[in-house]
mmCIF file of C-alpha atoms in Angstrom:
data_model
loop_
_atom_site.group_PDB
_atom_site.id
_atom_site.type_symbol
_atom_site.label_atom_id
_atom_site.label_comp_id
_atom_site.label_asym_id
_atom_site.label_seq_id
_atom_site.Cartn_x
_atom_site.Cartn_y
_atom_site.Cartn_z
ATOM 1 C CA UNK I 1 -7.641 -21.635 -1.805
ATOM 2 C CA UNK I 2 -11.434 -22.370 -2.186
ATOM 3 C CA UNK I 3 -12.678 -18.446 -3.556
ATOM 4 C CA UNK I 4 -15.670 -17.351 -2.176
ATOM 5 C CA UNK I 5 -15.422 -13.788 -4.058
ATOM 6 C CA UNK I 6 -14.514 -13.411 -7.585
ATOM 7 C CA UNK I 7 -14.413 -10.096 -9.629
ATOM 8 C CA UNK I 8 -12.883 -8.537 -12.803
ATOM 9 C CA UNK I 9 -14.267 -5.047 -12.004
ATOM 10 C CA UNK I 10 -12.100 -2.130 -11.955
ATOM 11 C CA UNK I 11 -13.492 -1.118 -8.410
ATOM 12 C CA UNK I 12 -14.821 -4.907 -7.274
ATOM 13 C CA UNK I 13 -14.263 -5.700 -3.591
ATOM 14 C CA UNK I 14 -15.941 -7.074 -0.434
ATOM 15 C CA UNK I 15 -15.857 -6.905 2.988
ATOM 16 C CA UNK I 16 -14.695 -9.489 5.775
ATOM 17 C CA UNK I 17 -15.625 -8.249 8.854
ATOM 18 C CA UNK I 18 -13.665 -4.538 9.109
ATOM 19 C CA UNK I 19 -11.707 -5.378 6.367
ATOM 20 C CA UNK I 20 -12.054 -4.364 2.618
ATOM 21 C CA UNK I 21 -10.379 -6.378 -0.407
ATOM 22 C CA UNK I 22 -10.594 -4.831 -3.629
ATOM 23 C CA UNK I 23 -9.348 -5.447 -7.489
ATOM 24 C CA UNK I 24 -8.598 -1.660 -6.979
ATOM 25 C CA UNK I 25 -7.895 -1.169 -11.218
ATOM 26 C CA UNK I 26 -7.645 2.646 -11.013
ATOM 27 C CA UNK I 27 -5.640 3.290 -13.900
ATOM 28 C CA UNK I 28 -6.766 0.208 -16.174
ATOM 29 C CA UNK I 29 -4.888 1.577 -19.846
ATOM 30 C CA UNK I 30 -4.148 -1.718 -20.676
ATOM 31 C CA UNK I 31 -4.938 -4.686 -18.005
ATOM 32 C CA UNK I 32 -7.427 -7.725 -17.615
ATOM 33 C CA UNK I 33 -7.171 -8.398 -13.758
ATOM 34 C CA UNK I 34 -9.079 -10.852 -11.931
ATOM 35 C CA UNK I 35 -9.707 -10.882 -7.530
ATOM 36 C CA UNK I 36 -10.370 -13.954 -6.040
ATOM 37 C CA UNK I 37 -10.707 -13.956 -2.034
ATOM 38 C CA UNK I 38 -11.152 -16.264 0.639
ATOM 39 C CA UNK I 39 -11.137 -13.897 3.041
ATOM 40 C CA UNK I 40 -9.037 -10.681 3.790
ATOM 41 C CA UNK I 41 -5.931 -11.936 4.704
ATOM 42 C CA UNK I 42 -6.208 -14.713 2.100
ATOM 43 C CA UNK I 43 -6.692 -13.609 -1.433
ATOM 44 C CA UNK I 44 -5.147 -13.370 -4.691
ATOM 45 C CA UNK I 45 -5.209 -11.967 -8.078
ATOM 46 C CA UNK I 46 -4.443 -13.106 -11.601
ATOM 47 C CA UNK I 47 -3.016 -9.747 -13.661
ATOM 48 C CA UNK I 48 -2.086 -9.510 -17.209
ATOM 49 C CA UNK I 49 -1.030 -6.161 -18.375
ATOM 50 C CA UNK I 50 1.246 -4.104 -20.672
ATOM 51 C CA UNK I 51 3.638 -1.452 -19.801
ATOM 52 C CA UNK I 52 2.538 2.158 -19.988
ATOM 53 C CA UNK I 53 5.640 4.221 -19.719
ATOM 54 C CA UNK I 54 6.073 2.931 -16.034
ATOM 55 C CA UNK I 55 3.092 3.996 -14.771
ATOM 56 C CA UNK I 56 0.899 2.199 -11.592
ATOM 57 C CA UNK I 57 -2.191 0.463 -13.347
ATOM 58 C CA UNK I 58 -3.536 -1.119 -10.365
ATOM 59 C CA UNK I 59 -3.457 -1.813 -6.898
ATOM 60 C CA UNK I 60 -5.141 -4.954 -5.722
ATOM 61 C CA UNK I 61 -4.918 -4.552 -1.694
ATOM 62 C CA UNK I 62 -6.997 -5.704 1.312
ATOM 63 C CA UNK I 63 -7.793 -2.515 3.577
ATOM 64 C CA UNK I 64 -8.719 -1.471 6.757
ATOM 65 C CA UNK I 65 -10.810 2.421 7.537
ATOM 66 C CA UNK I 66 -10.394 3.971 10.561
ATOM 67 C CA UNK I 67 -13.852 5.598 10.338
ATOM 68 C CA UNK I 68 -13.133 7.212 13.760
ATOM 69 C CA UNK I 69 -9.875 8.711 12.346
ATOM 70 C CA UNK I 70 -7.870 8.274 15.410
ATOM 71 C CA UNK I 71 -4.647 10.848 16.103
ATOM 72 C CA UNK I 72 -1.089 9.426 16.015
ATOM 73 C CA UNK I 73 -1.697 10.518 19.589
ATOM 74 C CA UNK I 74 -3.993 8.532 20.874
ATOM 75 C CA UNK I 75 -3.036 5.208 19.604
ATOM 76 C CA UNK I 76 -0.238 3.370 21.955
ATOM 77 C CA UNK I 77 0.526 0.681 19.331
ATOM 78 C CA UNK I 78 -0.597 0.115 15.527
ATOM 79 C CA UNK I 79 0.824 -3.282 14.356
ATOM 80 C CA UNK I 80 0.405 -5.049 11.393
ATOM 81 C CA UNK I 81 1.650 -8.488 9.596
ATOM 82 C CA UNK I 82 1.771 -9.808 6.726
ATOM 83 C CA UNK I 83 2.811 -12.453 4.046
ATOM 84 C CA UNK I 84 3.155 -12.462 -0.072
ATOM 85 C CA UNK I 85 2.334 -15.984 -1.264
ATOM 86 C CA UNK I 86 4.670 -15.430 -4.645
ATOM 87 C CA UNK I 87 6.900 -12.849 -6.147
ATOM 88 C CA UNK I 88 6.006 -13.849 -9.803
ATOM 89 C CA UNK I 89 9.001 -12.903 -12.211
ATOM 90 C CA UNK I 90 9.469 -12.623 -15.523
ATOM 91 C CA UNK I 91 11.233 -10.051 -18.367
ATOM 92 C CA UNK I 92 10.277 -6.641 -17.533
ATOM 93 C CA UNK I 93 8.350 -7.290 -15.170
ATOM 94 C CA UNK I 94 7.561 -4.342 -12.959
ATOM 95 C CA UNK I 95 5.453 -4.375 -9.658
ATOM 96 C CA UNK I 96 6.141 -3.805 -5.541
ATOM 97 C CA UNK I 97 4.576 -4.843 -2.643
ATOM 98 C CA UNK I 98 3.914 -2.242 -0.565
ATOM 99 C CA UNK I 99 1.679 -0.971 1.917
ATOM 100 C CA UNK I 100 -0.104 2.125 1.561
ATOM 101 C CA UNK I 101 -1.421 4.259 4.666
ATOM 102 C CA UNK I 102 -3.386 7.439 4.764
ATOM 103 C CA UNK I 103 -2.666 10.291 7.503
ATOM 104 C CA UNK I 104 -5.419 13.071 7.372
ATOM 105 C CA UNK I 105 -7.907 11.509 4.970
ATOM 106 C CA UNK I 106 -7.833 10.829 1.594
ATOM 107 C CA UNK I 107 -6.953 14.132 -0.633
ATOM 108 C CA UNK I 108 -6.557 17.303 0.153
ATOM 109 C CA UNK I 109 -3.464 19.383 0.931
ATOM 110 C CA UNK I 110 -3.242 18.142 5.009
ATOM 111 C CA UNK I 111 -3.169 14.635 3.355
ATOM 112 C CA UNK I 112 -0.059 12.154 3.779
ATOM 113 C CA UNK I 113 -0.113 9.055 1.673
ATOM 114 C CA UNK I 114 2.694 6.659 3.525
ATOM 115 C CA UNK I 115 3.991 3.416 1.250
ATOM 116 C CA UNK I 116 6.186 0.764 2.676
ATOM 117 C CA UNK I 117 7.729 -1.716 -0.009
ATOM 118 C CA UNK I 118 8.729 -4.821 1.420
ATOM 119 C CA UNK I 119 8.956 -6.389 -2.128
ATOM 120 C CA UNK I 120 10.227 -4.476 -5.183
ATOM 121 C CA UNK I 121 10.926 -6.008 -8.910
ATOM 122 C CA UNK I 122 11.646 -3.365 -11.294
ATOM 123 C CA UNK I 123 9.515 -0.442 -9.930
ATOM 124 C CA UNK I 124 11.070 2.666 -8.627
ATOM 125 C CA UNK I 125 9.404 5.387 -6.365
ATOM 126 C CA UNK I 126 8.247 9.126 -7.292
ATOM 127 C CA UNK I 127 9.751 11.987 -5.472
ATOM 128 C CA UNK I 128 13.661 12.594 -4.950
ATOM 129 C CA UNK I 129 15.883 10.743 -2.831
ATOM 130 C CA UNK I 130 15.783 11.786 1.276
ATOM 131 C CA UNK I 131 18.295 9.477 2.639
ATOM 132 C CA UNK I 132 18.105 6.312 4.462
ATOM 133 C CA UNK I 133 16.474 5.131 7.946
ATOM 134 C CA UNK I 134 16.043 1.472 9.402
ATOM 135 C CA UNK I 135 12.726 0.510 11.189
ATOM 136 C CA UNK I 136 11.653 -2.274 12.613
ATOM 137 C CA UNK I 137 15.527 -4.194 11.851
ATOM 138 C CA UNK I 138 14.626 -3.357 8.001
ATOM 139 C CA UNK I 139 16.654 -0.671 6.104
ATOM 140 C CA UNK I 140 14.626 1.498 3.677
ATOM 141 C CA UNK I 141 15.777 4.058 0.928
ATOM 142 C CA UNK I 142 13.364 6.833 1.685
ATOM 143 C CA UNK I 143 11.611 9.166 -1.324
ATOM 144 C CA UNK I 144 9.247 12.354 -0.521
ATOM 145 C CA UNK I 145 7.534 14.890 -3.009
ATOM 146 C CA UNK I 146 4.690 17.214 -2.354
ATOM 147 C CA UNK I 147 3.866 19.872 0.284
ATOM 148 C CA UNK I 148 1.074 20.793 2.223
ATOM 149 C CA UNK I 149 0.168 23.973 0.240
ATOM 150 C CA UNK I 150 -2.868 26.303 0.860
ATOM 151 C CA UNK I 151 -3.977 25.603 -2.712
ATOM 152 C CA UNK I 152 -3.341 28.734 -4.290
ATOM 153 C CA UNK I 153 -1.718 29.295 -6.409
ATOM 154 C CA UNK I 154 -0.654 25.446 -6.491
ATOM 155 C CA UNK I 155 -2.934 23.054 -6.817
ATOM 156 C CA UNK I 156 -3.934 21.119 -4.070
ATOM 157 C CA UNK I 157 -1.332 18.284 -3.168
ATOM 158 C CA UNK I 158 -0.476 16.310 0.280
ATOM 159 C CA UNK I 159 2.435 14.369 1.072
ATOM 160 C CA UNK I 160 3.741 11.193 -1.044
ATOM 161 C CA UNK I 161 6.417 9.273 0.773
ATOM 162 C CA UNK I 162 7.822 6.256 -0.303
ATOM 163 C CA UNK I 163 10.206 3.673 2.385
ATOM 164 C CA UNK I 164 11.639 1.392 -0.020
ATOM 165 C CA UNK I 165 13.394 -1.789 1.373
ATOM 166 C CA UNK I 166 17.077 -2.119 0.597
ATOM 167 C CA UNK I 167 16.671 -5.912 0.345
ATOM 168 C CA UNK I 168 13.659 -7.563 -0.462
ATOM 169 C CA UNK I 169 11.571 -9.850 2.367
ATOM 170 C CA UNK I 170 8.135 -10.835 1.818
ATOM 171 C CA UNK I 171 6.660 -11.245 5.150
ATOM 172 C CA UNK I 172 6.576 -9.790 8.545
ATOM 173 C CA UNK I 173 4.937 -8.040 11.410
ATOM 174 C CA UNK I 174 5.738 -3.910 11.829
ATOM 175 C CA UNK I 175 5.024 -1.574 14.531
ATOM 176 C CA UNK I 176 3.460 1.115 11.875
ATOM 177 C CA UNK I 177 3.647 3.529 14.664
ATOM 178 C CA UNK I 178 7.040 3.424 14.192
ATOM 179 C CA UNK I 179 6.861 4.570 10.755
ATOM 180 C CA UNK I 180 4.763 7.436 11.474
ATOM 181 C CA UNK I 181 6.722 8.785 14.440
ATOM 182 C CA UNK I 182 9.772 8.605 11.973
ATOM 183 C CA UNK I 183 7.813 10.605 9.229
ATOM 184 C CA UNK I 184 6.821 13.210 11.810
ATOM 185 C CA UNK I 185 10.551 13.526 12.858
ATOM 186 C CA UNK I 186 10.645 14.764 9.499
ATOM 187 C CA UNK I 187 7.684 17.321 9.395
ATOM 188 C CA UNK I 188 5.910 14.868 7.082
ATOM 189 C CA UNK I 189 2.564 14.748 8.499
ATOM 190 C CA UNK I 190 0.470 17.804 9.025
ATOM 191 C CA UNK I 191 -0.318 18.501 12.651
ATOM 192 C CA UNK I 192 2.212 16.225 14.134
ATOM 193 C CA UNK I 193 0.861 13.698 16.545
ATOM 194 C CA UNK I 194 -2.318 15.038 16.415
ATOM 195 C CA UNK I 195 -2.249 13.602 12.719
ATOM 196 C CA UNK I 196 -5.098 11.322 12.326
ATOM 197 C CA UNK I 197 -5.116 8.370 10.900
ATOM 198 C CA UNK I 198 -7.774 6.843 8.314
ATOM 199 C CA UNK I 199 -6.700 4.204 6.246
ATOM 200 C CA UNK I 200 -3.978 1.115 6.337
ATOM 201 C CA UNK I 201 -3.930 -1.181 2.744
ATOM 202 C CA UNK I 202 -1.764 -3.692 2.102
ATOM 203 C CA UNK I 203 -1.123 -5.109 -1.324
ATOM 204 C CA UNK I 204 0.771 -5.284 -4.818
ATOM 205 C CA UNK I 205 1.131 -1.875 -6.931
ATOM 206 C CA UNK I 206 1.525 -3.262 -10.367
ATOM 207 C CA UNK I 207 2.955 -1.485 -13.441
ATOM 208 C CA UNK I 208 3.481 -4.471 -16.264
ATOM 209 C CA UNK I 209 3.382 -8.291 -16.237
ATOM 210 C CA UNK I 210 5.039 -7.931 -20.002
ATOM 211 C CA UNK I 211 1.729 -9.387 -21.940
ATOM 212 C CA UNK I 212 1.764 -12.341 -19.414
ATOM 213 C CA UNK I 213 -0.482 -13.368 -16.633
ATOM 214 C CA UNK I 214 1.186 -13.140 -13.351
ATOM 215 C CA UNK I 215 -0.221 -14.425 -9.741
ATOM 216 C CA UNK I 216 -0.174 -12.536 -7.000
ATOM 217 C CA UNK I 217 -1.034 -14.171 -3.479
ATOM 218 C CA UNK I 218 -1.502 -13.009 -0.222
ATOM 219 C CA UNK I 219 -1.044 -15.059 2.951
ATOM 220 C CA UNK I 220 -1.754 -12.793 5.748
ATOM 221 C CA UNK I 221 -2.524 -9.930 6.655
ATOM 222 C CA UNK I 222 -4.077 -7.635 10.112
ATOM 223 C CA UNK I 223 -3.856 -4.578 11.485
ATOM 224 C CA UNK I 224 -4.215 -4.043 15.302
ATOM 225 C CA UNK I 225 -4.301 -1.058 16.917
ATOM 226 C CA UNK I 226 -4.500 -0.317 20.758
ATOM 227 C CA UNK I 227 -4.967 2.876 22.370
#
C-alpha cells in the first residue's frame, strides 16, 4: 500500500467519495493507534494497546451514511463485500471483525445497532444468548440486550444485537437485507420494515493487542444498495 492518509487521532478519518474511514479511538484508556488509507476499501491500522477488563477501545472501520435514511422497505437489495488482509495473533489477544449497522439513527430508544463478526479471536459479545440462525450459508450464534423503552423510568437504550460466526472466514459478499429481515422476524427493529436505515461500517473492534503492535488490513470493502 502507498498511504495517502495517515492519522493517530482518536476521531481522524477522511472521505473517499461516499465513504468514511476513521481511526474511530472512542474509548482510548490505554492505546497508541495509527490509520493509514489508500482509499476506503484499502486501509489499515497499526494498534498497540493493553487490556482493560475486556472492554472495546477502538473501532477502526470504513463507513458508509445513508443521509436519506432509507426504510427496510424501500430498498430491494443491500449488499456488501468484504476482505481482512490479516488476522494478527498473539497471547491474549482479543479483537473481532465485525460489521456494525445502524437501524433508526444513531441513539435513542427506536435505535438498533446490528454487528456481524465474521472474524473473532478472544472477544465475546454483550447481551445473553438467543439461539442460532444461518444467513447467507454462514452460521451465527446470535446475542441481544436492550429494549426500546419510552425512557422513563429507564434510561434511554435501543437495541444491541450481536451475529457471531460459528467458524471464522475473513472475506465475503452478504445480502445485509437478509440480516435485517431476520432481526425483524424477531421484533428487533422498531417499526418493522418501515425501519430506516442510516449507517453500514465495516471494520475491527479491538479490545487488547497484549502490549504489542498488531496490523490490521483491509482488502475490500462496498456497500450497494438498490431500491
Amino acid at each position: 500500500m502507498n498511504p495517502n492518509f495517515q492519522t493517530s487521532s482518536d476521531s481522524g478519518g477522511t472521505s473517499y467519495g461516499n465513504y468514511y474511514v476513521t481511526n474511530d479511538m472512542w474509548n482510548p484508556e490505554s492505546v497508541t493507534q495509527t490509520l493509514y488509507a489508500c482509499n476506503y476499501n484499502s486501509w489499515y491500522v497499526k494498534s498497540n494497546m493493553t487490556s482493560q477488563g475486556g472492554a472495546v477501545q477502538t473501532y477502526p472501520n470504513s463507513q458508509m451514511t445513508f443521509n436519506n435514511e432509507p426504510a427496510i422497505s424501500a430498498l430491494t437489495g443491500l449488499t456488501s463485500a468484504f476482505a481482512d488482509g490479516s488476522t494478527p495473533s498473539g497471547s491474549r489477544f482479543d479483537y473481532e471483525y465485525a460489521y456494525d449497522i445502524w437501524l433508526n439513527g444513531y441513539g435513542g430508544h427506536t435505535h438498533t445497532e446490528l454487528m456481524i463478526w465474521n472474524y473473532n479471536d478472544g472477544q465475546s459479545p454483550a447481551g445473553t444468548s438467543a439461539g442460532s440462525v444461518t444467513i447467507d450459508g454462514h452460521t451465527y450464534d446470535v446475542y441481544e440486550s436492550g429494549n426500546f423503552d419510552t425512557c422513563s423510568p429507564s434510561p434511554c437504550g435501543g437495541m444491541y444485537l450481536a451475529l457471531v460466526a460459528t467458524s471464522n472466514f475473513t472475506s465475503g459478499t452478504d445480502n445485509l437485507l437478509d440480516f435485517f429481515n431476520y432481526a425483524n422476524s424477531k421484533g428487533w427493529i422498531s417499526g418493522g420494515s418501515s425501519g430506516k436505515l442510516w449507517q453500514v461500517d465495516y471494520g475491527a473492534e479491538i479490545c487488547s493487542t497484549n502490549g504489542t503492535t498488531a496490523t490490521f488490513d483491509f482488502t475490500n470493502f462496498n456497500v450497494v444498495p438498490s431500491y
